[in-house]
C-alpha cells in the first residue's frame, strides 16, 4: 500500500510537470494570436467610410511616421491610407503620385505574413491599377488574385469584387468573362433586399449583354432596371437615361426615347450615343436640320473621346456600328461605307490591343501563381519546423521525465536485488553446509543398505526384525540402483509401502512379498489398496488442475 501511494504521488508530479511545460510552450502562442491593437482596428473600420477619409488619412500618416509597428501592422495601415486617398481623389481624378507605391508595399507586407487583409489589399490594388492609372491588365491580375483567396463568408465583399472583375474584363473586350462575373453578382444582389444594388447590377449586366450581342438577355435585364428606376425620385440615377432611351428607340416608342435621351447627363458633353439617338428620332420625325446637328455632335464627341482616352476603344466600336446602321437607314451610302471601314479598322486595333493585354495578363497571372506557390511552400515549411520544434521540445521533456522515473525505479529495483542477493548468499551458504552433511549421511546409508539388499535379492534372508532405520537403508540402496522405479511414485510413502511398491515393481507376487517382508497377506492387500487409492486421488487432482 505504501508503494502504491508513492507511485500515485510520482504520477501526479509527472502530470503536473507535463502540464507546466505545455503551458510554457502554448501560452506565448496564445497571447500572440489574441494580441491586437484596438486603435489600428478602429482605423481599419473607419477606412471603409468615405466620409471619414480625411481623418483616416491624417491618423495613418501620424502612426506610420511614429513607427513602432510590426511589418503586418504597417501593411494594414498602408492599406487604410490607400483607401482614404482613393475616396478623397476619385471624384476629381487627381490621385496622389505615391498611391500605387503605397498599395504595392501594403500587398508585399501582407503577403509575407499571409494576413487576413491580403484579399482586400489585392482588391484595392486592382482598383488603383485600373481606375487610377488606366492599367486594366494589372487590375485584372490583382482582382483575380483576390478572388483566389477570398473567404466564402463575406458575400458583400465578394459582390464588389465580381463587379470590378466584370468591369475590367469589359474594358479588355472579354465579354464572356464579364458576363460570367456579373451574373454571379446579380445572384448575390437578388438574394438581398437592396433595390439600389439590384438596379445597378441589372443595368450593368444589360450593358455587357448588349455589347456581347446578346440582345434578348440585355433587354430582359434592362426592363428590370427600368422598373426599379421608377421607385426612386433621385437625379443621381439619370446616368441610366441614355441606355433607357436607346432601348425605347429600338422599340419605336419615340416619346419615351426622346424623354430619356434628352435628359441624359451631359457630363463634359461626352454622350455620343445619346446624341446619335436624338439624331435618329429627329430623322424619324422629319426634322432634318435637328437630325444633322445631333449627328454632327455625336461624331465629334466620339472622335474626341477616342483620341483622348484609350479606354473608349470598346464603346467606339459599338458607336460606329450604330452610326453605320443610321447611315444605312437614311440612305447615305458613302457615309455608311466610310463608317464601316472605320469600324473594321478600330475593331482590328481593339482586337490586337485586347490580345496583347490578355497575353500580358496570362504572363502576370502565371508569375503570381508561381510566386504564391513558393510562398505557400515556405509558409508550410515554417509551420512544419515550428510544429516539429514544439513536438521535439515536448518529447524531450517527456523523455526526460520518463528517464528520471526509470532511473529512480531502477535504483529501487537494484537495492531490492542487492538485499535479495545478500539474503540468498547467506541461505546458499547454509544450504551448502546442509548438502555436505546430507550427502555424507546419504552415502553412508547407501553403503549400509547394500548387504541388506543383496541378502533379500539372493533370498537368504527376510525382513523379519528390521527396524525403521534398517528399512530406510534398504530403500536408499534400492533407490540408488533403480531410480526409474521410484520415479513412478507420485507421492512419498512410508517405509513399508515403499518396499512393497518396489518389490511389486520388481515382479514379486504377493506371497513372495509377504514372505520377504514377514507380513500377512491382509497387510499386503491393505498396502496395495492404499497405493491404488493414493494414485487415483493424484490422477483426479491432475485432471481437475
Short mmCIF file of C-alpha atoms in Angstrom, two decimals:
data_model
loop_
_atom_site.label_atom_id
_atom_site.label_comp_id
_atom_site.label_asym_id
_atom_site.label_seq_id
_atom_site.Cartn_x
_atom_site.Cartn_y
_atom_site.Cartn_z
CA UNK A 1 0.00 0.00 0.00
CA UNK A 2 2.85 2.39 0.80
CA UNK A 3 4.49 1.62 -2.57
CA UNK A 4 1.19 2.31 -4.41
CA UNK A 5 0.86 5.63 -2.60
CA UNK A 6 4.36 6.69 -3.71
CA UNK A 7 3.55 5.70 -7.33
CA UNK A 8 0.42 7.86 -7.28
CA UNK A 9 2.37 10.81 -5.89
CA UNK A 10 5.06 10.40 -8.56
CA UNK A 11 2.42 10.10 -11.28
CA UNK A 12 0.74 13.33 -10.12
CA UNK A 13 4.11 15.08 -10.11
CA UNK A 14 4.81 13.85 -13.64
CA UNK A 15 1.43 15.02 -14.94
CA UNK A 16 1.87 18.40 -13.26
CA UNK A 17 5.31 18.83 -14.84
CA UNK A 18 3.97 17.97 -18.31
CA UNK A 19 1.10 20.45 -17.87
CA UNK A 20 3.54 23.19 -16.86
CA UNK A 21 5.68 22.50 -19.94
CA UNK A 22 2.62 22.66 -22.20
CA UNK A 23 1.53 25.94 -20.64
CA UNK A 24 5.01 27.40 -21.01
CA UNK A 25 5.06 26.50 -24.72
CA UNK A 26 1.49 27.33 -25.68
CA UNK A 27 0.93 30.48 -23.60
CA UNK A 28 3.14 32.74 -25.76
CA UNK A 29 1.46 31.39 -28.89
CA UNK A 30 -1.98 32.08 -27.42
CA UNK A 31 -1.03 35.59 -26.34
CA UNK A 32 0.43 36.34 -29.76
CA UNK A 33 -2.73 35.09 -31.50
CA UNK A 34 -5.00 37.12 -29.25
CA UNK A 35 -2.93 40.27 -29.38
CA UNK A 36 -4.21 43.19 -31.37
CA UNK A 37 -4.04 46.96 -31.38
CA UNK A 38 -7.53 48.41 -30.80
CA UNK A 39 -6.60 51.77 -32.33
CA UNK A 40 -5.41 50.14 -35.54
CA UNK A 41 -8.58 48.07 -35.74
CA UNK A 42 -10.67 51.23 -35.31
CA UNK A 43 -8.77 52.94 -38.14
CA UNK A 44 -9.31 49.93 -40.39
CA UNK A 45 -13.03 50.05 -39.65
CA UNK A 46 -13.27 53.79 -40.34
CA UNK A 47 -11.26 53.50 -43.57
CA UNK A 48 -14.28 51.88 -45.28
CA UNK A 49 -16.33 55.06 -44.75
CA UNK A 50 -15.65 57.68 -47.49
CA UNK A 51 -16.91 60.47 -45.20
CA UNK A 52 -14.07 59.79 -42.74
CA UNK A 53 -11.35 59.60 -45.39
CA UNK A 54 -9.61 62.84 -44.34
CA UNK A 55 -9.45 61.82 -40.66
CA UNK A 56 -8.23 58.33 -41.54
CA UNK A 57 -5.50 59.74 -43.81
CA UNK A 58 -4.28 62.08 -41.05
CA UNK A 59 -4.20 59.32 -38.43
CA UNK A 60 -2.47 56.78 -40.68
CA UNK A 61 0.21 59.31 -41.64
CA UNK A 62 0.93 60.11 -37.99
CA UNK A 63 1.03 56.41 -36.99
CA UNK A 64 3.33 55.48 -39.88
CA UNK A 65 5.60 58.44 -39.11
CA UNK A 66 5.78 57.49 -35.43
CA UNK A 67 6.81 53.91 -36.26
CA UNK A 68 6.97 51.05 -33.79
CA UNK A 69 4.65 48.85 -35.85
CA UNK A 70 5.19 45.28 -36.91
CA UNK A 71 5.59 44.52 -40.59
CA UNK A 72 1.99 43.27 -40.90
CA UNK A 73 0.56 46.24 -38.97
CA UNK A 74 2.45 48.62 -41.24
CA UNK A 75 0.93 46.89 -44.27
CA UNK A 76 -2.57 47.25 -42.80
CA UNK A 77 -2.02 50.96 -42.14
CA UNK A 78 -0.76 51.47 -45.70
CA UNK A 79 -3.92 49.77 -46.97
CA UNK A 80 -6.11 52.08 -44.87
CA UNK A 81 -4.17 55.08 -46.18
CA UNK A 82 -4.67 53.99 -49.82
CA UNK A 83 -8.42 53.63 -49.29
CA UNK A 84 -8.61 57.12 -47.77
CA UNK A 85 -6.59 58.63 -50.65
CA UNK A 86 -8.79 56.88 -53.20
CA UNK A 87 -12.03 58.14 -51.65
CA UNK A 88 -10.70 61.71 -51.45
CA UNK A 89 -9.39 61.80 -55.05
CA UNK A 90 -11.84 59.67 -57.04
CA UNK A 91 -14.27 62.47 -57.86
CA UNK A 92 -11.58 64.88 -59.07
CA UNK A 93 -9.46 62.07 -60.60
CA UNK A 94 -6.43 63.87 -59.16
CA UNK A 95 -4.78 60.90 -57.47
CA UNK A 96 -1.61 61.26 -55.34
CA UNK A 97 1.55 60.14 -57.17
CA UNK A 98 2.52 57.69 -54.42
CA UNK A 99 -0.76 55.79 -54.21
CA UNK A 100 0.49 52.96 -56.46
CA UNK A 101 3.73 52.50 -54.49
CA UNK A 102 1.77 52.57 -51.22
CA UNK A 103 -0.64 49.82 -52.27
CA UNK A 104 2.23 47.74 -53.70
CA UNK A 105 4.14 48.00 -50.41
CA UNK A 106 0.99 47.08 -48.46
CA UNK A 107 0.44 43.99 -50.62
CA UNK A 108 4.04 42.86 -50.22
CA UNK A 109 3.99 43.23 -46.44
CA UNK A 110 0.66 41.44 -46.08
CA UNK A 111 1.81 38.66 -48.42
CA UNK A 112 4.82 37.92 -46.24
CA UNK A 113 2.57 37.25 -43.24
CA UNK A 114 -0.40 35.69 -45.08
CA UNK A 115 -2.60 38.34 -43.45
CA UNK A 116 -6.42 38.11 -43.40
CA UNK A 117 -6.35 41.53 -45.10
CA UNK A 118 -4.45 40.14 -48.11
CA UNK A 119 -7.57 39.61 -50.26
CA UNK A 120 -8.73 43.16 -49.56
CA UNK A 121 -5.27 44.53 -50.44
CA UNK A 122 -5.38 42.71 -53.79
CA UNK A 123 -8.83 44.19 -54.42
CA UNK A 124 -7.62 47.74 -53.82
CA UNK A 125 -4.50 47.12 -55.86
CA UNK A 126 -6.77 46.19 -58.77
CA UNK A 127 -8.94 49.27 -58.18
CA UNK A 128 -5.92 51.59 -58.14
CA UNK A 129 -4.30 50.00 -61.20
CA UNK A 130 -7.46 50.10 -63.30
CA UNK A 131 -9.28 53.24 -62.19
CA UNK A 132 -6.36 55.47 -61.18
CA UNK A 133 -3.75 54.58 -63.76
CA UNK A 134 -5.75 53.00 -66.59
CA UNK A 135 -3.93 49.65 -66.40
CA UNK A 136 -6.68 47.04 -66.81
CA UNK A 137 -4.26 44.11 -67.12
CA UNK A 138 -2.58 44.80 -63.78
CA UNK A 139 -6.00 45.46 -62.30
CA UNK A 140 -7.39 42.18 -63.63
CA UNK A 141 -4.44 40.17 -62.25
CA UNK A 142 -4.76 41.75 -58.80
CA UNK A 143 -8.52 41.19 -58.69
CA UNK A 144 -8.14 37.56 -59.76
CA UNK A 145 -5.54 37.14 -57.01
CA UNK A 146 -8.09 38.45 -54.52
CA UNK A 147 -10.69 36.02 -55.83
CA UNK A 148 -8.32 33.07 -55.30
CA UNK A 149 -8.08 33.65 -51.55
CA UNK A 150 -11.40 35.34 -50.88
CA UNK A 151 -13.30 33.72 -47.96
CA UNK A 152 -16.83 32.49 -48.66
CA UNK A 153 -18.21 34.13 -45.51
CA UNK A 154 -18.14 37.68 -46.94
CA UNK A 155 -20.80 37.95 -49.69
CA UNK A 156 -20.76 41.77 -49.73
CA UNK A 157 -17.05 41.96 -50.48
CA UNK A 158 -17.44 39.13 -53.00
CA UNK A 159 -20.16 41.11 -54.82
CA UNK A 160 -17.91 44.19 -55.06
CA UNK A 161 -15.09 42.03 -56.35
CA UNK A 162 -17.33 40.47 -59.00
CA UNK A 163 -18.38 43.94 -60.14
CA UNK A 164 -14.79 45.14 -60.55
CA UNK A 165 -13.78 41.94 -62.35
CA UNK A 166 -16.69 42.35 -64.74
CA UNK A 167 -15.70 45.97 -65.39
CA UNK A 168 -12.06 45.18 -66.09
CA UNK A 169 -12.91 42.26 -68.40
CA UNK A 170 -15.35 44.53 -70.22
CA UNK A 171 -12.53 47.01 -70.80
CA UNK A 172 -10.33 44.19 -72.10
CA UNK A 173 -13.06 43.11 -74.52
CA UNK A 174 -13.57 39.70 -72.90
CA UNK A 175 -17.35 39.97 -72.63
CA UNK A 176 -17.86 36.29 -71.80
CA UNK A 177 -15.86 36.63 -68.58
CA UNK A 178 -17.52 39.99 -67.88
CA UNK A 179 -20.97 38.38 -68.19
CA UNK A 180 -19.91 35.44 -66.04
CA UNK A 181 -18.79 37.60 -63.11
CA UNK A 182 -21.72 39.98 -63.44
CA UNK A 183 -24.19 37.07 -63.33
CA UNK A 184 -22.63 35.94 -60.06
CA UNK A 185 -23.03 39.45 -58.69
CA UNK A 186 -26.67 39.55 -59.84
CA UNK A 187 -27.36 36.31 -57.95
CA UNK A 188 -25.91 37.82 -54.78
CA UNK A 189 -27.89 41.06 -55.15
CA UNK A 190 -31.17 39.31 -55.99
CA UNK A 191 -30.86 37.31 -52.77
CA UNK A 192 -30.73 40.54 -50.73
CA UNK A 193 -33.26 43.31 -50.07
CA UNK A 194 -31.26 46.04 -51.81
CA UNK A 195 -33.24 47.88 -54.55
CA UNK A 196 -30.36 50.23 -55.39
CA UNK A 197 -27.90 47.36 -55.74
CA UNK A 198 -30.35 45.43 -57.90
CA UNK A 199 -30.91 48.48 -60.13
CA UNK A 200 -27.19 48.99 -60.69
CA UNK A 201 -26.38 45.31 -61.30
CA UNK A 202 -29.30 44.82 -63.71
CA UNK A 203 -28.23 47.92 -65.63
CA UNK A 204 -24.58 46.82 -65.77
CA UNK A 205 -25.32 43.29 -66.93
CA UNK A 206 -27.73 44.52 -69.61
CA UNK A 207 -24.98 46.80 -70.95
CA UNK A 208 -22.50 43.93 -71.12
CA UNK A 209 -25.03 41.60 -72.77
CA UNK A 210 -25.72 44.27 -75.38
CA UNK A 211 -22.01 44.69 -76.16
CA UNK A 212 -21.67 40.92 -76.41
CA UNK A 213 -24.52 40.75 -78.96
CA UNK A 214 -26.99 39.00 -76.61
CA UNK A 215 -29.90 41.35 -77.26
CA UNK A 216 -32.67 39.29 -75.63
CA UNK A 217 -30.79 38.95 -72.34
CA UNK A 218 -29.85 42.62 -72.47
CA UNK A 219 -33.49 43.68 -72.97
CA UNK A 220 -34.68 41.42 -70.12
CA UNK A 221 -32.33 42.90 -67.52
CA UNK A 222 -32.83 46.41 -68.87
CA UNK A 223 -36.60 46.13 -68.36
CA UNK A 224 -35.90 45.08 -64.76
CA UNK A 225 -33.66 48.13 -64.31
CA UNK A 226 -36.31 50.46 -65.80
CA UNK A 227 -38.93 49.05 -63.45
CA UNK A 228 -36.63 49.51 -60.43
CA UNK A 229 -35.64 53.05 -61.56
CA UNK A 230 -39.25 54.17 -61.26
CA UNK A 231 -39.09 53.54 -57.49
CA UNK A 232 -36.58 56.37 -56.94
CA UNK A 233 -37.04 60.11 -57.40
CA UNK A 234 -33.34 60.81 -57.44
CA UNK A 235 -31.46 62.59 -60.22
CA UNK A 236 -28.33 60.60 -59.46
CA UNK A 237 -29.89 57.75 -61.41
CA UNK A 238 -30.15 59.89 -64.56
CA UNK A 239 -26.88 58.30 -65.65
CA UNK A 240 -29.05 55.41 -66.88
CA UNK A 241 -31.20 57.61 -69.13
CA UNK A 242 -29.01 57.16 -72.20
CA UNK A 243 -29.41 53.38 -72.20
CA UNK A 244 -33.11 53.60 -71.32
CA UNK A 245 -33.68 55.98 -74.24
CA UNK A 246 -31.76 53.73 -76.66
CA UNK A 247 -33.92 50.78 -75.59
CA UNK A 248 -37.20 52.66 -76.18
CA UNK A 249 -35.85 53.88 -79.50
CA UNK A 250 -35.32 50.27 -80.57
CA UNK A 251 -38.91 49.59 -79.50
CA UNK A 252 -40.10 52.57 -81.64
CA UNK A 253 -41.51 54.25 -78.53
CA UNK A 254 -40.36 57.70 -79.61
CA UNK A 255 -41.89 59.78 -76.78
CA UNK A 256 -40.19 57.75 -74.06
CA UNK A 257 -36.98 57.52 -76.06
CA UNK A 258 -36.91 61.28 -76.57
CA UNK A 259 -37.70 61.85 -72.88
CA UNK A 260 -34.79 59.75 -71.60
CA UNK A 261 -32.24 60.75 -74.25
CA UNK A 262 -32.90 64.46 -73.82
CA UNK A 263 -32.39 64.06 -70.06
CA UNK A 264 -29.17 62.07 -70.28
CA UNK A 265 -26.37 63.52 -68.21
CA UNK A 266 -24.18 65.65 -70.44
CA UNK A 267 -21.05 65.47 -68.31
CA UNK A 268 -18.31 67.19 -70.34
CA UNK A 269 -20.63 66.86 -73.36
CA UNK A 270 -19.39 63.27 -73.81
CA UNK A 271 -22.60 61.49 -74.77
CA UNK A 272 -22.20 60.39 -78.41
CA UNK A 273 -24.72 57.52 -78.19
CA UNK A 274 -27.38 59.80 -76.72
CA UNK A 275 -26.80 62.39 -79.45
CA UNK A 276 -26.96 59.70 -82.12
CA UNK A 277 -30.26 58.52 -80.65
CA UNK A 278 -31.65 62.06 -80.74
CA UNK A 279 -30.49 62.36 -84.36
CA UNK A 280 -32.41 59.19 -85.26
CA UNK A 281 -35.54 60.49 -83.50
CA UNK A 282 -35.29 63.82 -85.36
CA UNK A 283 -34.89 61.98 -88.67
CA UNK A 284 -37.93 59.78 -87.90
CA UNK A 285 -39.92 62.92 -87.03
CA UNK A 286 -38.83 64.56 -90.33
CA UNK A 287 -36.67 67.23 -88.73
CA UNK A 288 -33.55 67.00 -90.91
CA UNK A 289 -31.82 70.08 -89.50
CA UNK A 290 -32.05 68.80 -85.92
CA UNK A 291 -31.03 65.35 -87.09
CA UNK A 292 -27.91 66.70 -88.83
CA UNK A 293 -26.96 68.84 -85.82
CA UNK A 294 -27.26 65.95 -83.36
CA UNK A 295 -25.44 63.61 -85.76
CA UNK A 296 -22.53 66.02 -86.18
CA UNK A 297 -22.31 66.49 -82.43
CA UNK A 298 -22.33 62.72 -81.82
CA UNK A 299 -19.48 62.13 -84.32
CA UNK A 300 -17.43 64.98 -82.87
CA UNK A 301 -17.88 63.73 -79.31
CA UNK A 302 -16.95 60.16 -80.29
CA UNK A 303 -13.81 61.29 -82.15
CA UNK A 304 -12.66 63.44 -79.23
CA UNK A 305 -13.21 60.60 -76.77
CA UNK A 306 -11.39 58.12 -78.98
CA UNK A 307 -8.37 60.37 -79.39
CA UNK A 308 -8.24 61.48 -75.76
CA UNK A 309 -8.69 58.21 -73.91
CA UNK A 310 -7.74 54.69 -74.95
CA UNK A 311 -10.45 53.30 -72.69
CA UNK A 312 -13.08 54.45 -75.25
CA UNK A 313 -11.92 51.86 -77.81
CA UNK A 314 -14.61 49.34 -76.89
CA UNK A 315 -17.53 51.86 -76.79
CA UNK A 316 -16.23 53.31 -80.08
CA UNK A 317 -16.84 50.00 -81.84
CA UNK A 318 -20.45 49.97 -80.64
CA UNK A 319 -20.90 53.63 -81.64
CA UNK A 320 -19.50 53.09 -85.15
CA UNK A 321 -21.79 50.10 -85.60
CA UNK A 322 -24.82 52.21 -84.63
CA UNK A 323 -23.58 55.07 -86.84
CA UNK A 324 -23.25 52.79 -89.88
CA UNK A 325 -26.75 51.46 -89.27
CA UNK A 326 -28.08 55.02 -89.06
CA UNK A 327 -26.41 55.94 -92.36
CA UNK A 328 -27.84 52.78 -93.92
CA UNK A 329 -31.36 53.65 -92.75
CA UNK A 330 -31.09 57.23 -94.03
CA UNK A 331 -29.66 56.16 -97.40
CA UNK A 332 -26.25 57.84 -97.00
CA UNK A 333 -24.26 55.11 -98.77
CA UNK A 334 -20.90 56.89 -98.85
CA UNK A 335 -21.04 57.81 -95.18
CA UNK A 336 -22.13 54.25 -94.35
CA UNK A 337 -19.17 52.80 -96.27
CA UNK A 338 -16.77 55.19 -94.52
CA UNK A 339 -18.24 54.29 -91.11
CA UNK A 340 -17.94 50.55 -91.78
CA UNK A 341 -14.32 50.92 -92.94
CA UNK A 342 -13.50 52.82 -89.82
CA UNK A 343 -15.38 50.20 -87.80
CA UNK A 344 -13.16 47.48 -89.27
CA UNK A 345 -10.03 49.49 -88.53
CA UNK A 346 -10.98 50.29 -84.96
CA UNK A 347 -12.17 46.72 -84.40
CA UNK A 348 -8.86 45.30 -85.64
CA UNK A 349 -6.86 47.68 -83.46
CA UNK A 350 -9.07 46.83 -80.48
CA UNK A 351 -8.72 43.08 -81.07
CA UNK A 352 -4.92 43.33 -81.27
CA UNK A 353 -4.80 45.54 -78.21
CA UNK A 354 -7.01 43.17 -76.22
CA UNK A 355 -5.00 40.13 -77.34
CA UNK A 356 -1.78 41.80 -76.20
CA UNK A 357 -3.33 42.75 -72.87
CA UNK A 358 -4.65 39.24 -72.33
CA UNK A 359 -1.22 37.76 -73.09
CA UNK A 360 0.34 40.14 -70.59
CA UNK A 361 -2.34 39.20 -68.10
CA UNK A 362 -1.65 35.48 -68.59
CA UNK A 363 2.07 36.01 -68.00
CA UNK A 364 1.46 38.10 -64.89
CA UNK A 365 -1.06 35.64 -63.53
CA UNK A 366 1.35 32.75 -64.13
CA UNK A 367 4.10 34.64 -62.31
CA UNK A 368 1.75 35.37 -59.44
CA UNK A 369 0.66 31.75 -59.11
CA UNK A 370 4.29 30.60 -59.14
CA UNK A 371 5.18 33.18 -56.50
CA UNK A 372 2.12 32.27 -54.46
CA UNK A 373 3.02 28.57 -54.61
CA UNK A 374 6.55 29.33 -53.44
CA UNK A 375 5.22 31.45 -50.56
CA UNK A 376 2.80 28.71 -49.60
CA UNK A 377 5.62 26.17 -49.57
CA UNK A 378 7.72 28.46 -47.41
CA UNK A 379 4.82 29.02 -45.03
CA UNK A 380 4.17 25.29 -44.78
CA UNK A 381 7.86 24.66 -44.14
CA UNK A 382 7.84 27.25 -41.35
CA UNK A 383 4.75 25.65 -39.85
CA UNK A 384 6.34 22.21 -40.09
CA UNK A 385 9.53 23.44 -38.44
CA UNK A 386 7.58 25.18 -35.68
CA UNK A 387 5.43 22.12 -35.09
CA UNK A 388 8.48 19.86 -35.17
CA UNK A 389 10.23 22.11 -32.66
CA UNK A 390 7.25 22.01 -30.31
CA UNK A 391 6.97 18.24 -30.69
CA UNK A 392 10.70 17.78 -30.07
CA UNK A 393 10.52 20.03 -27.00
CA UNK A 394 7.53 18.18 -25.58
CA UNK A 395 9.02 14.81 -26.47
CA UNK A 396 12.33 15.80 -24.87
CA UNK A 397 10.57 16.86 -21.69
CA UNK A 398 8.51 13.70 -21.64
CA UNK A 399 11.56 11.50 -22.29
CA UNK A 400 13.44 13.34 -19.54
CA UNK A 401 10.62 12.66 -17.10
CA UNK A 402 10.44 9.03 -18.16
CA UNK A 403 14.21 8.70 -17.82
CA UNK A 404 14.13 10.17 -14.32
CA UNK A 405 11.31 7.84 -13.38
CA UNK A 406 13.10 4.85 -14.93
CA UNK A 407 16.37 5.68 -13.16
CA UNK A 408 14.59 6.07 -9.83
CA UNK A 409 12.78 2.75 -10.26
CA UNK A 410 15.97 1.07 -11.46
CA UNK A 411 17.77 2.22 -8.33
CA UNK A 412 14.94 0.90 -6.20
CA UNK A 413 14.99 -2.46 -8.01
CA UNK A 414 18.78 -2.59 -7.74
CA UNK A 415 18.56 -2.04 -3.98
CA UNK A 416 15.97 -4.80 -3.71
CA UNK A 417 18.13 -7.13 -5.79
CA UNK A 418 21.17 -6.40 -3.65
CA UNK A 419 19.27 -7.12 -0.46
CA UNK A 420 17.82 -10.27 -2.01
CA UNK A 421 21.27 -11.29 -3.20
CA UNK A 422 22.71 -10.89 0.27
CA UNK A 423 19.87 -12.98 1.67
CA UNK A 424 20.25 -15.67 -0.97
CA UNK A 425 24.03 -15.77 -0.48
CA UNK A 426 23.50 -16.36 3.20
CA UNK A 427 20.90 -19.05 2.53
CA UNK A 428 23.12 -20.71 -0.08
CA UNK A 429 25.94 -20.86 2.45
CA UNK A 430 23.64 -22.57 4.90
CA UNK A 431 22.36 -24.94 2.21
CA UNK A 432 25.90 -25.88 1.18
CA UNK A 433 26.65 -26.99 4.70
CA UNK A 434 23.38 -28.93 4.85
CA UNK A 435 24.06 -30.53 1.46
CA UNK A 436 27.53 -31.62 2.52
CA UNK A 437 26.17 -33.09 5.72
CA UNK A 438 23.23 -34.68 3.89
CA UNK A 439 25.45 -36.12 1.16
CA UNK A 440 27.73 -37.75 3.68
CA UNK A 441 24.78 -39.26 5.61
CA UNK A 442 23.08 -40.44 2.41
CA UNK A 443 26.24 -42.15 1.17
CA UNK A 444 26.64 -43.98 4.46
CA UNK A 445 23.04 -45.19 4.31
CA UNK A 446 23.50 -46.47 0.73
CA UNK A 447 26.66 -48.38 1.71
CA UNK A 448 24.92 -49.87 4.73
CA UNK A 449 21.91 -50.84 2.61
CA UNK A 450 23.88 -52.79 0.00
CA UNK A 451 24.29 -56.06 2.04
CA UNK A 452 20.69 -55.86 3.12
CA UNK A 453 19.55 -55.52 -0.48
CA UNK A 454 21.79 -58.37 -1.70
CA UNK A 455 20.60 -60.74 1.01
CA UNK A 456 16.98 -60.10 0.06
CA UNK A 457 17.86 -60.42 -3.62
CA UNK A 458 19.53 -63.82 -3.07
CA UNK A 459 16.66 -64.95 -0.84
CA UNK A 460 18.97 -65.83 2.04
CA UNK A 461 17.16 -63.54 4.47
CA UNK A 462 13.89 -61.80 5.13
CA UNK A 463 12.98 -58.50 6.74
CA UNK A 464 11.96 -60.11 9.98
CA UNK A 465 13.11 -57.99 12.87
CA UNK A 466 14.08 -54.98 10.72
CA UNK A 467 13.50 -51.64 12.37
CA UNK A 468 12.59 -48.44 10.50
CA UNK A 469 16.20 -47.33 10.09
CA UNK A 470 17.17 -50.67 8.55
CA UNK A 471 14.22 -50.40 6.17
CA UNK A 472 15.30 -46.86 5.18
CA UNK A 473 18.86 -48.08 4.42
CA UNK A 474 17.40 -50.82 2.21
CA UNK A 475 15.22 -48.24 0.40
CA UNK A 476 18.19 -45.87 -0.09
CA UNK A 477 20.23 -48.56 -1.85
CA UNK A 478 17.23 -49.70 -3.90
CA UNK A 479 16.54 -46.08 -4.93
CA UNK A 480 20.23 -45.72 -5.86
CA UNK A 481 20.33 -48.71 -8.21
CA UNK A 482 16.73 -48.46 -9.55
CA UNK A 483 15.85 -44.73 -9.76
CA UNK A 484 13.42 -45.33 -12.64
CA UNK A 485 11.19 -47.48 -10.46
CA UNK A 486 10.92 -44.85 -7.75
CA UNK A 487 10.35 -42.13 -10.36
CA UNK A 488 6.86 -43.57 -10.93
CA UNK A 489 5.88 -42.77 -7.33
CA UNK A 490 3.76 -39.59 -7.39
CA UNK A 491 3.61 -39.31 -3.60
CA UNK A 492 6.11 -40.04 -0.84
CA UNK A 493 5.17 -43.21 1.11
CA UNK A 494 6.26 -44.61 4.41
CA UNK A 495 8.92 -47.30 4.58
CA UNK A 496 6.82 -50.47 4.34
CA UNK A 497 4.51 -49.31 1.50
CA UNK A 498 7.59 -48.07 -0.36
CA UNK A 499 9.30 -51.52 -0.01
CA UNK A 500 6.06 -53.21 -1.10
CA UNK A 501 5.79 -50.91 -4.13
CA UNK A 502 9.43 -51.59 -5.10
CA UNK A 503 9.17 -55.36 -4.76
CA UNK A 504 5.89 -55.36 -6.64
CA UNK A 505 7.51 -53.38 -9.49
CA UNK A 506 10.44 -55.84 -9.47
CA UNK A 507 8.00 -58.66 -10.28
CA UNK A 508 7.46 -60.40 -6.96
CA UNK A 509 3.99 -61.78 -6.26
CA UNK A 510 2.01 -61.17 -3.10
CA UNK A 511 3.08 -64.42 -1.40
CA UNK A 512 6.76 -63.74 -2.05
CA UNK A 513 6.42 -60.16 -0.87
CA UNK A 514 4.63 -61.36 2.32
CA UNK A 515 7.47 -63.85 2.99
CA UNK A 516 10.23 -61.31 2.36
CA UNK A 517 8.59 -58.57 4.43
CA UNK A 518 7.40 -61.04 7.08
CA UNK A 519 3.84 -59.67 6.99
CA UNK A 520 0.44 -61.25 6.47
CA UNK A 521 -1.47 -61.39 3.19
CA UNK A 522 -4.03 -58.99 4.64
CA UNK A 523 -1.33 -56.37 5.18
CA UNK A 524 -0.23 -56.85 1.56
CA UNK A 525 -3.79 -56.26 0.31
CA UNK A 526 -4.15 -53.19 2.52
CA UNK A 527 -0.90 -51.67 1.21
CA UNK A 528 -1.91 -52.42 -2.38
CA UNK A 529 -5.32 -50.78 -1.79
CA UNK A 530 -3.77 -47.68 -0.21
CA UNK A 531 -1.29 -47.28 -3.08
CA UNK A 532 -4.06 -47.57 -5.70
CA UNK A 533 -6.31 -45.08 -3.87
CA UNK A 534 -3.47 -42.64 -3.49
CA UNK A 535 -2.63 -42.97 -7.18
CA UNK A 536 -6.30 -42.43 -8.18
CA UNK A 537 -6.53 -39.32 -6.00
CA UNK A 538 -3.39 -37.98 -7.63
CA UNK A 539 -4.86 -38.56 -11.13
CA UNK A 540 -8.12 -36.80 -10.17
CA UNK A 541 -6.14 -33.86 -8.84
CA UNK A 542 -4.16 -33.60 -12.08
CA UNK A 543 -7.35 -33.74 -14.18
CA UNK A 544 -9.07 -31.03 -12.14
CA UNK A 545 -5.97 -28.87 -12.34
#
